[in-house]
GROMACS .gro file of N, CA and C in nm:
model
  285
    1MET      N    1   0.084  -0.117   0.000
    1MET     CA    2   0.000   0.000   0.000
    1MET      C    3   0.089   0.124   0.000
    2THR      N    4   0.066   0.214  -0.090
    2THR     CA    5   0.146   0.334  -0.097
    2THR      C    6   0.090   0.442  -0.006
    3GLU      N    7   0.173   0.534   0.031
    3GLU     CA    8   0.132   0.644   0.119
    3GLU      C    9   0.094   0.766   0.034
    4THR      N   10  -0.006   0.751  -0.047
    4THR     CA   11  -0.050   0.860  -0.132
    4THR      C   12  -0.131   0.961  -0.053
    5SER      N   13  -0.139   1.079  -0.104
    5SER     CA   14  -0.214   1.184  -0.036
    5SER      C   15  -0.362   1.168  -0.061
    6GLU      N   16  -0.437   1.156   0.047
    6GLU     CA   17  -0.582   1.148   0.036
    6GLU      C   18  -0.643   1.285   0.011
    7SER      N   19  -0.568   1.391   0.045
    7SER     CA   20  -0.624   1.525   0.029
    7SER      C   21  -0.648   1.558  -0.117
    8GLU      N   22  -0.574   1.496  -0.205
    8GLU     CA   23  -0.594   1.520  -0.348
    8GLU      C   24  -0.727   1.463  -0.395
    9SER      N   25  -0.769   1.350  -0.339
    9SER     CA   26  -0.896   1.291  -0.380
    9SER      C   27  -1.013   1.345  -0.300
   10GLY      N   28  -0.983   1.412  -0.188
   10GLY     CA   29  -1.088   1.473  -0.108
   10GLY      C   30  -1.165   1.376  -0.021
   11SER      N   31  -1.116   1.252  -0.006
   11SER     CA   32  -1.192   1.155   0.073
   11SER      C   33  -1.155   1.165   0.221
   12ALA      N   34  -1.254   1.143   0.305
   12ALA     CA   35  -1.234   1.142   0.450
   12ALA      C   36  -1.333   1.043   0.509
   13PRO      N   37  -1.293   0.971   0.613
   13PRO     CA   38  -1.386   0.877   0.677
   13PRO      C   39  -1.508   0.950   0.734
   14ASP      N   40  -1.614   0.875   0.757
   14ASP     CA   41  -1.738   0.930   0.812
   14ASP      C   42  -1.711   1.014   0.936
   15GLY      N   43  -1.768   1.135   0.938
   15GLY     CA   44  -1.757   1.223   1.053
   15GLY      C   45  -1.634   1.310   1.055
   16TRP      N   46  -1.539   1.287   0.968
   16TRP     CA   47  -1.414   1.362   0.965
   16TRP      C   48  -1.419   1.468   0.855
   17ASP      N   49  -1.358   1.582   0.883
   17ASP     CA   50  -1.347   1.690   0.784
   17ASP      C   51  -1.203   1.699   0.736
   18LEU      N   52  -1.187   1.721   0.608
   18LEU     CA   53  -1.056   1.742   0.550
   18LEU      C   54  -1.029   1.892   0.551
   19THR      N   55  -0.934   1.936   0.635
   19THR     CA   56  -0.901   2.077   0.649
   19THR      C   57  -0.759   2.102   0.601
   20ASP      N   58  -0.716   2.227   0.605
   20ASP     CA   59  -0.579   2.260   0.569
   20ASP      C   60  -0.478   2.197   0.664
   21GLN      N   61  -0.524   2.166   0.786
   21GLN     CA   62  -0.436   2.106   0.887
   21GLN      C   63  -0.430   1.954   0.879
   22GLY      N   64  -0.530   1.893   0.816
   22GLY     CA   65  -0.537   1.747   0.807
   22GLY      C   66  -0.680   1.700   0.827
   23LEU      N   67  -0.696   1.573   0.859
   23LEU     CA   68  -0.828   1.521   0.893
   23LEU      C   69  -0.862   1.567   1.033
   24HIS      N   70  -0.982   1.620   1.052
   24HIS     CA   71  -1.019   1.674   1.183
   24HIS      C   72  -1.158   1.627   1.224
   25ARG      N   73  -1.170   1.598   1.353
   25ARG     CA   74  -1.300   1.564   1.409
   25ARG      C   75  -1.301   1.599   1.558
   26THR      N   76  -1.412   1.651   1.605
   26THR     CA   77  -1.432   1.678   1.747
   26THR      C   78  -1.540   1.585   1.799
   27PHE      N   79  -1.510   1.517   1.907
   27PHE     CA   80  -1.602   1.423   1.971
   27PHE      C   81  -1.653   1.485   2.100
   28THR      N   82  -1.781   1.463   2.130
   28THR     CA   83  -1.841   1.510   2.255
   28THR      C   84  -1.896   1.389   2.331
   29PHE      N   85  -1.860   1.382   2.458
   29PHE     CA   86  -1.896   1.269   2.542
   29PHE      C   87  -1.987   1.313   2.656
   30GLN      N   88  -2.038   1.218   2.730
   30GLN     CA   89  -2.127   1.246   2.843
   30GLN      C   90  -2.052   1.306   2.961
   31SER      N   91  -1.923   1.279   2.973
   31SER     CA   92  -1.846   1.324   3.089
   31SER      C   93  -1.697   1.330   3.055
   32PHE      N   94  -1.623   1.393   3.144
   32PHE     CA   95  -1.477   1.396   3.132
   32PHE      C   96  -1.420   1.254   3.135
   33SER      N   97  -1.472   1.173   3.226
   33SER     CA   98  -1.423   1.037   3.242
   33SER      C   99  -1.441   0.955   3.113
   34GLU      N  100  -1.555   0.972   3.048
   34GLU     CA  101  -1.579   0.902   2.922
   34GLU      C  102  -1.484   0.951   2.813
   35ALA      N  103  -1.462   1.082   2.809
   35ALA     CA  104  -1.368   1.139   2.711
   35ALA      C  105  -1.227   1.086   2.735
   36TRP      N  106  -1.186   1.081   2.861
   36TRP     CA  107  -1.052   1.035   2.895
   36TRP      C  108  -1.035   0.886   2.861
   37GLY      N  109  -1.136   0.807   2.889
   37GLY     CA  110  -1.130   0.665   2.852
   37GLY      C  111  -1.116   0.646   2.702
   38PHE      N  112  -1.188   0.727   2.625
   38PHE     CA  113  -1.177   0.723   2.480
   38PHE      C  114  -1.034   0.757   2.438
   39MET      N  115  -0.977   0.861   2.498
   39MET     CA  116  -0.840   0.900   2.463
   39MET      C  117  -0.741   0.787   2.493
   40ASN      N  118  -0.763   0.715   2.601
   40ASN     CA  119  -0.676   0.601   2.632
   40ASN      C  120  -0.686   0.493   2.525
   41ARG      N  121  -0.808   0.464   2.481
   41ARG     CA  122  -0.825   0.363   2.376
   41ARG      C  123  -0.761   0.409   2.245
   42VAL      N  124  -0.776   0.536   2.212
   42VAL     CA  125  -0.714   0.590   2.090
   42VAL      C  126  -0.562   0.583   2.102
   43ALA      N  127  -0.509   0.616   2.219
   43ALA     CA  128  -0.363   0.613   2.237
   43ALA      C  129  -0.308   0.473   2.213
   44LEU      N  130  -0.377   0.371   2.262
   44LEU     CA  131  -0.331   0.233   2.241
   44LEU      C  132  -0.337   0.195   2.093
   45ALA      N  133  -0.444   0.235   2.026
   45ALA     CA  134  -0.458   0.205   1.882
   45ALA      C  135  -0.352   0.280   1.801
   46ALA      N  136  -0.329   0.405   1.837
   46ALA     CA  137  -0.229   0.486   1.765
   46ALA      C  138  -0.090   0.427   1.783
   47GLU      N  139  -0.060   0.385   1.904
   47GLU     CA  140   0.070   0.324   1.931
   47GLU      C  141   0.087   0.195   1.850
   48LYS      N  142  -0.018   0.116   1.842
   48LYS     CA  143  -0.014  -0.009   1.766
   48LYS      C  144   0.010   0.019   1.617
   49GLN      N  145  -0.048   0.128   1.566
   49GLN     CA  146  -0.031   0.165   1.425
   49GLN      C  147   0.094   0.250   1.403
   50ASP      N  148   0.162   0.287   1.512
   50ASP     CA  149   0.280   0.373   1.506
   50ASP      C  150   0.250   0.503   1.430
   51HIS      N  151   0.135   0.560   1.465
   51HIS     CA  152   0.091   0.686   1.402
   51HIS      C  153   0.010   0.763   1.506
   52HIS      N  154   0.056   0.880   1.542
   52HIS     CA  155   0.002   0.947   1.660
   52HIS      C  156  -0.070   1.076   1.625
   53PRO      N  157  -0.185   1.099   1.689
   53PRO     CA  158  -0.266   1.217   1.657
   53PRO      C  159  -0.218   1.343   1.727
   54ASP      N  160  -0.254   1.456   1.669
   54ASP     CA  161  -0.250   1.584   1.740
   54ASP      C  162  -0.389   1.597   1.799
   55TRP      N  163  -0.397   1.620   1.929
   55TRP     CA  164  -0.529   1.625   1.991
   55TRP      C  165  -0.530   1.714   2.114
   56SER      N  166  -0.652   1.746   2.154
   56SER     CA  167  -0.670   1.822   2.278
   56SER      C  168  -0.799   1.775   2.345
   57ASN      N  169  -0.805   1.800   2.475
   57ASN     CA  170  -0.921   1.759   2.554
   57ASN      C  171  -0.962   1.875   2.643
   58SER      N  172  -1.089   1.906   2.643
   58SER     CA  173  -1.146   2.004   2.734
   58SER      C  174  -1.276   1.946   2.787
   59TRP      N  175  -1.275   1.909   2.912
   59TRP     CA  176  -1.382   1.842   2.982
   59TRP      C  177  -1.438   1.725   2.902
   60ASN      N  178  -1.553   1.739   2.835
   60ASN     CA  179  -1.615   1.625   2.767
   60ASN      C  180  -1.590   1.626   2.616
   61LYS      N  181  -1.498   1.707   2.570
   61LYS     CA  182  -1.469   1.716   2.426
   61LYS      C  183  -1.326   1.672   2.398
   62VAL      N  184  -1.310   1.601   2.287
   62VAL     CA  185  -1.178   1.562   2.239
   62VAL      C  186  -1.171   1.603   2.092
   63ALA      N  187  -1.074   1.688   2.059
   63ALA     CA  188  -1.052   1.730   1.920
   63ALA      C  189  -0.927   1.660   1.869
   64ILE      N  190  -0.940   1.599   1.752
   64ILE     CA  191  -0.829   1.523   1.694
   64ILE      C  192  -0.803   1.573   1.552
   65THR      N  193  -0.675   1.593   1.522
   65THR     CA  194  -0.631   1.624   1.385
   65THR      C  195  -0.525   1.522   1.347
   66LEU      N  196  -0.541   1.465   1.230
   66LEU     CA  197  -0.447   1.365   1.179
   66LEU      C  198  -0.382   1.416   1.051
   67SER      N  199  -0.250   1.412   1.048
   67SER     CA  200  -0.174   1.436   0.926
   67SER      C  201  -0.042   1.362   0.942
   68SER      N  202   0.029   1.343   0.834
   68SER     CA  203   0.154   1.268   0.839
   68SER      C  204   0.271   1.366   0.832
   69HIS      N  205   0.334   1.386   0.946
   69HIS     CA  206   0.445   1.481   0.954
   69HIS      C  207   0.560   1.438   0.864
   70ASP      N  208   0.580   1.307   0.850
   70ASP     CA  209   0.688   1.259   0.764
   70ASP      C  210   0.655   1.273   0.616
   71ALA      N  211   0.532   1.314   0.584
   71ALA     CA  212   0.491   1.338   0.445
   71ALA      C  213   0.463   1.488   0.425
   72GLY      N  214   0.529   1.570   0.505
   72GLY     CA  215   0.515   1.714   0.490
   72GLY      C  216   0.381   1.768   0.538
   73GLY      N  217   0.317   1.696   0.630
   73GLY     CA  218   0.189   1.741   0.684
   73GLY      C  219   0.069   1.705   0.598
   74ARG      N  220   0.092   1.629   0.492
   74ARG     CA  221  -0.020   1.587   0.407
   74ARG      C  222  -0.099   1.475   0.476
   75VAL      N  223  -0.221   1.457   0.432
   75VAL     CA  224  -0.304   1.345   0.478
   75VAL      C  225  -0.272   1.226   0.390
   76THR      N  226  -0.236   1.115   0.454
   76THR     CA  227  -0.201   0.994   0.381
   76THR      C  228  -0.296   0.881   0.420
   77GLU      N  229  -0.275   0.766   0.360
   77GLU     CA  230  -0.355   0.648   0.392
   77GLU      C  231  -0.342   0.611   0.539
   78ARG      N  232  -0.227   0.640   0.599
   78ARG     CA  233  -0.208   0.612   0.742
   78ARG      C  234  -0.308   0.692   0.825
   79ASP      N  235  -0.333   0.817   0.787
   79ASP     CA  236  -0.428   0.901   0.859
   79ASP      C  237  -0.570   0.850   0.843
   80VAL      N  238  -0.604   0.813   0.722
   80VAL     CA  239  -0.738   0.760   0.695
   80VAL      C  240  -0.760   0.630   0.771
   81ARG      N  241  -0.658   0.546   0.775
   81ARG     CA  242  -0.667   0.419   0.848
   81ARG      C  243  -0.687   0.444   0.998
   82LEU      N  244  -0.609   0.537   1.056
   82LEU     CA  245  -0.624   0.566   1.198
   82LEU      C  246  -0.759   0.630   1.227
   83ALA      N  247  -0.806   0.719   1.141
   83ALA     CA  248  -0.938   0.781   1.160
   83ALA      C  249  -1.047   0.675   1.159
   84SER      N  250  -1.037   0.579   1.070
   84SER     CA  251  -1.135   0.472   1.064
   84SER      C  252  -1.131   0.387   1.190
   85THR      N  253  -1.011   0.361   1.241
   85THR     CA  254  -0.997   0.287   1.366
   85THR      C  255  -1.059   0.366   1.481
   86ILE      N  256  -1.031   0.496   1.486
   86ILE     CA  257  -1.085   0.581   1.592
   86ILE      C  258  -1.238   0.578   1.589
   87ASN      N  259  -1.296   0.583   1.470
   87ASN     CA  260  -1.442   0.578   1.459
   87ASN      C  261  -1.499   0.454   1.528
   88LYS      N  262  -1.429   0.344   1.523
   88LYS     CA  263  -1.477   0.220   1.584
   88LYS      C  264  -1.466   0.222   1.737
   89LEU      N  265  -1.389   0.317   1.791
   89LEU     CA  266  -1.366   0.324   1.935
   89LEU      C  267  -1.462   0.419   2.006
   90VAL      N  268  -1.544   0.490   1.931
   90VAL     CA  269  -1.636   0.587   1.989
   90VAL      C  270  -1.750   0.513   2.059
   91PRO      N  271  -1.771   0.540   2.188
   91PRO     CA  272  -1.882   0.473   2.257
   91PRO      C  273  -2.017   0.522   2.211
   92SER      N  274  -2.119   0.437   2.222
   92SER     CA  275  -2.253   0.481   2.185
   92SER      C  276  -2.294   0.597   2.275
   93GLY      N  277  -2.364   0.691   2.219
   93GLY     CA  278  -2.406   0.808   2.293
   93GLY      C  279  -2.314   0.927   2.275
   94ALA      N  280  -2.192   0.901   2.228
   94ALA     CA  281  -2.099   1.012   2.200
   94ALA      C  282  -2.129   1.068   2.061
   95GLN      N  283  -2.091   1.192   2.042
   95GLN     CA  284  -2.114   1.256   1.912
   95GLN      C  285  -1.983   1.290   1.847
   0.00000   0.00000   0.00000
């Protein structure tokens, strides 16, 4: 699988926006604890894929941006793959 730029084709996984910074999505949870648990699950998945997000957390919100720094900040298949994995980790009831 090649590391081609997804930004050229304009594709992004469900719920993600393709921005100038990369793939971006903000998640809203029922509580801080639920948001933090989600971040832990994402951290383990990111470590397994050896691809790490830029993210922030404020109480029940987690904002994630994915881009490939080794590809000059472009969005690559690695970002799309991690975004798809992250989508599977979102608990029911979160937005």
